[in-house]
Structure formats: structure tokens, C-alpha cells
Coordinates of C-alpha atoms and ligand atoms in Angstrom, one line a residue:
M245 CA -145.2 222.7 -22.5
N246 CA -143.1 225.6 -23.5
N247 CA -140.1 225.1 -21.2
L248 CA -136.6 225.4 -22.4
L249 CA -135.4 222.2 -20.6
N250 CA -137.6 219.3 -19.7
V251 CA -136.1 216.5 -17.6
R252 CA -138.5 213.5 -17.1
D253 CA -137.8 210.6 -14.7
L254 CA -134.1 210.5 -15.6
R255 CA -132.2 207.5 -14.3
H256 CA -128.6 206.5 -14.7
T257 CA -126.9 203.4 -13.3
Y258 CA -123.2 202.9 -13.8
V259 CA -122.3 199.2 -14.2
K260 CA -118.8 198.0 -13.4
G261 CA -118.5 194.2 -13.2
R262 CA -121.1 193.2 -10.6
I263 CA -121.4 196.6 -9.0
Q264 CA -124.3 198.8 -10.0
T265 CA -124.1 202.4 -8.9
H266 CA -127.5 204.1 -9.0
A267 CA -126.3 207.7 -9.5
V268 CA -129.5 209.2 -10.8
R269 CA -132.8 207.7 -9.6
G270 CA -135.8 209.4 -11.3
V271 CA -135.1 213.1 -11.6
S272 CA -137.7 215.4 -13.1
F273 CA -137.6 219.2 -13.4
E274 CA -137.9 221.9 -15.9
V275 CA -136.1 225.2 -16.7
A276 CA -137.7 228.2 -18.4
R277 CA -135.8 230.4 -20.8
G278 CA -133.7 232.9 -18.9
E279 CA -134.0 230.9 -15.7
T280 CA -131.3 229.5 -13.5
I281 CA -131.9 226.3 -11.5
A282 CA -129.2 225.2 -9.0
L283 CA -128.5 221.6 -8.2
V284 CA -127.2 221.2 -4.6
G285 CA -126.4 218.3 -2.3
E286 CA -123.5 216.5 -0.8
S287 CA -120.7 214.9 -2.7
G288 CA -121.8 211.8 -4.7
C289 CA -125.6 212.7 -4.7
G290 CA -125.6 212.7 -8.6
K291 CA -125.2 216.3 -9.6
S292 CA -122.5 215.8 -12.1
S293 CA -124.1 212.7 -13.5
T294 CA -127.4 214.6 -14.0
A295 CA -125.4 217.5 -15.6
R296 CA -123.7 215.2 -18.1
L297 CA -127.0 213.5 -19.1
I298 CA -128.6 216.9 -19.6
A299 CA -125.6 218.1 -21.7
G300 CA -125.8 214.9 -23.8
L301 CA -122.3 213.8 -22.8
E302 CA -123.7 210.5 -21.5
T303 CA -126.7 208.5 -22.4
A304 CA -129.3 207.9 -19.6
T305 CA -130.3 204.4 -18.6
S306 CA -133.9 205.6 -18.9
G307 CA -136.0 208.8 -18.9
S308 CA -135.9 211.8 -21.2
V309 CA -134.2 215.2 -21.6
S310 CA -135.3 217.7 -24.1
V311 CA -134.0 221.2 -24.9
A312 CA -136.1 223.6 -26.9
G313 CA -138.3 220.7 -27.9
H314 CA -135.5 218.5 -29.2
D315 CA -134.6 215.2 -27.6
I316 CA -131.0 215.2 -26.2
A317 CA -130.1 212.2 -28.3
D318 CA -130.8 214.2 -31.5
I319 CA -129.0 217.2 -30.1
A320 CA -125.9 215.1 -29.3
T321 CA -125.7 213.7 -32.8
D322 CA -126.8 216.6 -35.0
K323 CA -124.2 219.3 -35.7
R324 CA -126.9 222.0 -36.2
L325 CA -128.7 221.2 -32.9
R326 CA -125.5 220.7 -30.9
R327 CA -125.1 224.4 -30.3
L328 CA -128.3 224.5 -28.2
V329 CA -126.6 223.0 -25.1
Q330 CA -123.1 223.7 -23.9
M331 CA -121.3 222.8 -20.7
V332 CA -118.7 224.5 -18.4
F333 CA -116.7 222.3 -16.1
Q334 CA -115.2 222.9 -12.7
H335 CA -111.5 222.8 -13.5
S336 CA -111.7 224.6 -16.8
D337 CA -108.0 225.3 -16.6
Q338 CA -107.4 221.6 -16.8
A339 CA -110.2 221.1 -19.4
L340 CA -108.6 223.6 -21.8
D341 CA -106.3 222.1 -24.4
R342 CA -102.9 223.2 -23.3
S343 CA -101.3 223.1 -26.7
W344 CA -103.9 225.5 -28.2
N345 CA -104.1 229.2 -27.9
V346 CA -107.1 231.0 -26.6
E347 CA -108.4 231.9 -30.1
R348 CA -108.5 228.2 -31.1
I349 CA -110.0 227.2 -27.8
V350 CA -112.8 229.7 -27.9
A351 CA -113.5 229.3 -31.6
E352 CA -113.5 225.5 -31.5
P353 CA -117.3 224.9 -31.3
L354 CA -117.7 227.1 -34.5
L355 CA -114.9 225.2 -36.3
R356 CA -116.5 221.8 -35.3
M357 CA -120.2 222.6 -35.6
D358 CA -120.2 225.1 -38.5
G359 CA -117.1 224.0 -40.3
L360 CA -115.7 227.6 -40.1
R361 CA -112.0 228.3 -40.5
L362 CA -110.2 230.1 -37.6
S363 CA -109.9 233.3 -39.6
A364 CA -113.6 233.3 -40.6
A365 CA -114.5 232.9 -36.9
R366 CA -112.3 235.7 -35.7
T367 CA -115.0 238.4 -35.3
R368 CA -117.2 236.1 -33.3
T369 CA -114.2 234.9 -31.3
V370 CA -113.3 238.4 -30.3
A371 CA -116.9 239.2 -29.5
A372 CA -117.2 236.1 -27.3
L373 CA -114.0 237.1 -25.4
N374 CA -115.2 240.7 -25.1
S375 CA -118.5 239.5 -23.6
V376 CA -116.6 237.9 -20.7
G377 CA -114.4 241.0 -20.3
L378 CA -111.3 239.8 -22.1
G379 CA -109.7 241.8 -24.9
D380 CA -108.3 240.6 -28.2
D381 CA -104.8 240.6 -26.7
F382 CA -105.8 237.2 -25.2
L383 CA -106.2 235.6 -28.6
S384 CA -102.6 234.4 -28.8
R385 CA -102.3 233.4 -25.1
R386 CA -101.9 229.8 -24.0
P387 CA -103.8 228.3 -21.0
R388 CA -100.6 228.3 -18.9
E389 CA -100.5 232.1 -19.2
L390 CA -104.0 232.5 -17.7
S391 CA -105.1 233.0 -14.1
G392 CA -107.8 230.8 -12.7
G393 CA -110.4 233.5 -13.2
Q394 CA -109.3 234.1 -16.8
S395 CA -109.3 230.4 -17.6
Q396 CA -112.9 230.2 -16.3
R397 CA -113.9 233.2 -18.5
V398 CA -112.3 231.6 -21.5
A399 CA -114.3 228.4 -20.8
I400 CA -117.5 230.5 -20.5
A401 CA -116.6 232.3 -23.8
R402 CA -116.2 229.0 -25.5
A403 CA -119.5 227.8 -24.2
L404 CA -121.3 230.9 -25.3
I405 CA -119.8 231.4 -28.8
S406 CA -122.3 229.0 -30.4
Q407 CA -125.2 231.0 -28.9
P408 CA -126.5 228.1 -26.8
E409 CA -130.0 228.3 -25.3
L410 CA -129.0 226.2 -22.3
V411 CA -125.6 226.2 -20.4
V412 CA -124.9 223.5 -17.8
L413 CA -122.3 224.8 -15.3
D414 CA -120.8 222.1 -13.1
E415 CA -119.1 223.9 -10.2
P416 CA -117.8 226.7 -12.5
T417 CA -116.5 228.9 -9.7
A418 CA -115.2 226.2 -7.3
S419 CA -111.5 226.9 -8.0
L420 CA -111.8 230.7 -7.7
D421 CA -111.3 233.0 -4.8
Q422 CA -114.2 234.9 -3.4
S423 CA -113.8 238.2 -5.3
V424 CA -113.2 236.5 -8.7
R425 CA -116.1 234.1 -8.0
T426 CA -118.4 237.1 -7.5
R427 CA -117.2 238.7 -10.7
V428 CA -117.8 235.5 -12.7
L429 CA -121.3 235.0 -11.2
D430 CA -122.2 238.6 -12.0
L431 CA -120.9 238.1 -15.5
L432 CA -123.0 235.0 -15.9
K433 CA -126.1 236.9 -14.7
R434 CA -125.4 239.8 -17.1
I435 CA -125.0 237.4 -20.1
Q436 CA -128.3 235.7 -19.1
E437 CA -130.1 239.0 -19.0
E438 CA -128.8 239.9 -22.5
R439 CA -129.4 236.5 -24.1
N440 CA -132.2 234.9 -22.1
V441 CA -130.1 231.8 -21.8
G442 CA -131.1 229.1 -19.2
Y443 CA -128.6 227.8 -16.7
V444 CA -128.3 224.6 -14.8
F445 CA -125.9 225.6 -12.1
I446 CA -124.1 223.2 -9.8
S447 CA -122.3 224.4 -6.7
H448 CA -121.3 223.4 -3.2
D449 CA -121.2 227.1 -2.4
L450 CA -124.6 228.0 -1.1
A451 CA -123.8 231.8 -1.2
S452 CA -123.1 231.5 -4.9
V453 CA -126.4 229.6 -5.4
R454 CA -128.3 232.2 -3.5
R455 CA -126.7 234.9 -5.7
I456 CA -127.4 233.4 -9.1
A457 CA -130.3 230.8 -8.9
D458 CA -134.0 231.5 -9.3
R459 CA -134.8 228.0 -8.1
V460 CA -132.9 225.4 -6.1
A461 CA -133.2 221.6 -6.4
V462 CA -131.8 219.7 -3.4
M463 CA -130.5 216.2 -4.3
Y464 CA -129.9 213.2 -2.1
L465 CA -128.8 209.8 -3.3
G466 CA -129.8 210.4 -6.9
R467 CA -133.2 212.0 -6.2
I468 CA -134.5 215.5 -5.8
V469 CA -135.9 215.7 -2.3
E470 CA -136.9 219.4 -2.3
I471 CA -137.3 222.0 -5.1
G472 CA -138.5 225.5 -5.0
R473 CA -137.7 229.2 -5.3
T474 CA -134.3 230.1 -4.0
A475 CA -135.5 232.7 -1.4
E476 CA -138.1 230.3 -0.1
I477 CA -135.8 227.4 0.3
F478 CA -133.1 229.5 2.1
A479 CA -135.6 231.2 4.4
N480 CA -137.7 228.2 5.1
P481 CA -136.2 224.8 4.2
R482 CA -138.8 222.1 4.8
H483 CA -137.2 218.8 4.0
P484 CA -135.1 217.5 6.9
Y485 CA -132.2 217.0 4.6
T486 CA -132.4 220.5 3.2
Q487 CA -132.6 221.8 6.8
G488 CA -129.5 219.7 7.7
L489 CA -127.6 220.9 4.6
L490 CA -128.3 224.6 5.2
R491 CA -127.9 224.5 9.0
S492 CA -124.4 222.9 8.8
E493 CA -123.3 226.4 7.7
P494 CA -124.0 229.9 9.1
P495 CA -127.2 231.4 7.6
I496 CA -126.5 233.5 4.4
D497 CA -129.4 235.8 5.0
P498 CA -128.7 238.0 8.1
A499 CA -132.5 238.1 8.8
V500 CA -132.5 234.3 9.3
K501 CA -131.0 232.9 12.5
W502 CA -130.1 229.3 13.4
E503 CA -127.4 227.4 15.3
I504 CA -124.8 225.7 13.2
T505 CA -125.5 222.0 13.5
P506 CA -123.2 219.6 11.5
M507 CA -125.3 216.9 9.8
K508 CA -124.9 213.5 11.4
G509 CA -124.1 210.3 9.6
E510 CA -122.9 209.3 6.2
T511 CA -124.8 209.0 2.9
P512 CA -125.5 205.3 2.1
S513 CA -123.7 203.9 -0.9
A514 CA -125.4 204.5 -4.3
S515 CA -124.7 200.8 -4.9
A516 CA -126.9 199.7 -1.9
I517 CA -129.9 202.1 -1.7
P518 CA -131.9 201.4 1.5
D519 CA -135.6 200.5 1.3
G520 CA -138.2 203.2 2.1
C521 CA -136.8 206.8 2.4
A522 CA -133.1 206.8 1.5
F523 CA -132.5 209.6 4.1
R524 CA -134.2 207.9 7.0
G525 CA -130.9 206.7 8.6
R526 CA -129.8 210.3 9.1
C527 CA -133.2 211.9 9.6
P528 CA -134.1 213.4 12.9
I529 CA -137.9 212.8 12.3
A530 CA -137.8 209.4 10.8
D531 CA -140.2 206.7 12.1
E532 CA -141.2 203.2 11.2
A533 CA -143.3 204.4 8.3
C534 CA -140.2 205.8 6.7
A535 CA -138.7 202.4 6.5
T536 CA -141.4 201.2 4.2
V537 CA -142.6 204.2 2.2
D538 CA -140.4 205.5 -0.6
P539 CA -141.6 209.2 -0.6
L540 CA -142.6 210.8 -3.9
L541 CA -141.8 214.3 -4.8
L542 CA -145.1 216.1 -4.3
P543 CA -146.3 219.7 -4.6
V544 CA -146.6 221.7 -1.4
G545 CA -148.2 225.0 -2.2
S546 CA -147.8 226.3 -5.8
T547 CA -144.0 226.8 -5.9
R548 CA -142.5 224.0 -4.0
Q549 CA -142.2 220.2 -4.2
L550 CA -141.1 217.9 -1.4
A551 CA -140.3 214.2 -0.9
C552 CA -141.1 213.5 2.7
I553 CA -144.1 211.6 4.1
H554 CA -144.1 213.8 7.2
R555 CA -143.6 217.2 5.5
S556 CA -145.5 216.8 2.2
V557 CA -148.5 218.5 3.6
D558 CA -149.1 222.2 3.4
G559 CA -148.8 224.3 6.5
P560 CA -146.2 225.3 9.1
I561 CA -143.6 222.8 10.3
Ligands
ATP205 N1 -118.1 207.1 -14.3 C1 -118.5 206.6 -13.2 N2 -118.5 205.2 -13.0 C2 -119.0 204.7 -11.9 N3 -119.6 205.4 -10.9 C3 -119.7 206.7 -11.1 C4 -119.1 207.4 -12.2 N4 -119.3 208.7 -12.1 C5 -120.0 208.9 -10.9 N5 -120.2 207.7 -10.3 C6 -120.8 207.5 -9.0 O1 -122.1 208.0 -9.1 C7 -122.6 208.7 -8.0 C8 -122.9 210.1 -8.3 O2 -121.7 210.7 -8.7 P1 -121.6 212.3 -9.2 O3 -120.3 212.5 -9.7 O4 -122.7 212.4 -10.2 O5 -121.9 213.1 -7.9 P2 -121.8 214.6 -7.5 O6 -123.0 215.0 -6.8 O7 -121.4 215.4 -8.8 O8 -120.6 214.7 -6.5 P3 -119.5 215.8 -6.2 O9 -120.2 216.9 -5.4 O10 -118.4 215.1 -5.4 O11 -119.0 216.3 -7.5 C9 -121.4 208.5 -6.9 O12 -121.7 207.3 -6.2 C10 -120.2 208.2 -7.8 O13 -119.3 207.4 -7.1
MG206 MG1 -119.8 216.6 -9.3

């Protein structure tokens, strides 16, 4: 298979004393070069855990991640391969080392991976800053002298300087106001068009997802319950959880109409996963069968997959 990213049956359980938290429970998907996939779902569904496993910052309990044909374990430990995958975090203003200037922050991957000195990296550092719309007057600034949007751009410049093929973005625009958010998203899109880089994009903001993602994966309790093309998911969500998630907000597409209905109930604990379908306690169409059958993620049509025993058949709902 010639995908950029292959994620196969990824599982991750955090163990603290006697408590086991099943954060990721068998996630599989792929990302092509130049493609953006968004991971969405309520707080605690395992988006950041999945992101960290894909970026090689944590080792999975089981399953596999490969980027450009290389296993993530090799990427994480080999300086030459490390450049393939980079990550941008939500609060980059907090993630940036406050005692360093922007030049050192942005150049750091080159210093670490290629053993370059700061002066030798200067041309590439300036080019990386320019690519995110910042001039070389930013080189000597400190993180405290940057606005939220500028910090985020510095974090993106640092992620891009090593010419990665995949960038994992975990809520990269969450701390930004709407106009800056739009600018950062447009910037990410432009960079993607220029470099054919793949993105795994995590966001609670469905309008951002709609703007940037080619495909959307909806997660619930450590699983993907629905995955498909962005426009199709937004226009015609099929899984009852996706429907609940989207319909708890006004429709983004003016051509689509629904009444705002807040989703009922709470997500069960990731330390006590229920039998059968994990969503059944909140699901408007659940019946007895859902208590015993753990639904698989199955293809519905050629572009969508769904994990629901009542909806995993082709045709109108
Ligand atoms: N380091 C950790 N140790 C123990 N449990 C963890 C750890 N990190 C996450 N978890 C648990 O794993 C589950 C998934 O968490 P994760 O942070 O991946 O969710 P998320 O979808 O990113 O949520 P959010 O939208 O709030 O960022 C949650 O139940 C969380 O409490
Ligand atoms: Mg998270």
C-alpha cells in the first residue's frame, strides 16, 4: 500500500496502580500524501493519545503505525528518520521554551537531528519563518513577546523546518480567536499544497474541521465509529453518535437544516468499557442486540465506514 500513514489496530492502555484506562481501543486508518484527516469526538475519546502514538511520543500497547513505509519505533529512534513526523500542540505558547529566542526554537529540530549549528541553520530558519508569514525581525524575539497567533506560527515553523512528510496537529488553533484561526488554517492549507505534506488534524471546532479536512474520523471511547469524506459526514452523518455530535451545534452548511439537540448522557469511563456497543447507553436507536454485539467498523458504500449494527447497511437512514 502506498499510503503516507498507516495506522493498524492501534491500542493503548494507561496503567496506574490497579486502574487501567483504555484510551485507544483498536484504531485503524490511513492518510495519503497531501491529505488531511481530522479526528473529532468529545473530550476523553482518545484523540490526543492517538496523536501521540502516531507521532512516536508514546509507545502503543499493541498495533502498528508506519509513516512513508517506516515503523514509528524506528522513526522515533533514528535521527535521520525522525524528520518524517512532527507534531504541533494546542498551547504552543506554553510548549515553546521561554528562555530561548525564536531563532533557536525554530532551528532546534535541525540542531538536534542534523547536528547543525545555529548560524549554519540561519537560512533555513528564516525560510521557515517566512513560510508562516513572519519576517527575520522575529529571530531575536522571546516567546513572551509573541501574540497567540504568532506563537502558533512559530510552532508550525518549527514543525515544518525539517521538511516532514506528516504533521500531527493537536488542537493547533484552539487558543486563537476566529480571525487568527482562519488565517492559521489557510496557512496550513497553503503549505500543504506547496509540499504535499499529510496532516492529522485534531479539533473540537467543527467549522475548522470542515475548512481543512478531506476526511473526518469520529471517535468515541477509543474507537473510530464513523469515517468518511468531510462533505459527506457533515451533510449526512449516519452513526447516531456523529448525528448527536453534529446536531448539538448549529449546522455549518447553510443548505443543511436541523434543530439543535444537545446530546444526552455522559460518556462511560475509559476504565470501565461497557459490553456490546460502548455508545448504547446514550444512543436513541439502541436495542437489546446492542448490549451483546460489539460493532465492527465496516464499509458502507465506497467512501465511508461505520460501526453500528443498525446503520452498517447501505441505503437511506
Ligand atoms: N497520561 C495518562 N495517564 C492516564 N490516563 C490518561 C493519560 N492521558 C490520557 N488519559 C486518559 O485516556 C483517555 C483519553 O484521553 P485523551 O487525552 O487521549 O483524550 P482527548 O480525546 O484528547 O480529550 P480532549 O478532547 O479533552 O483533549 C481519557 O480517559 C484520559 O483520562
Ligand atoms: Mg486532547
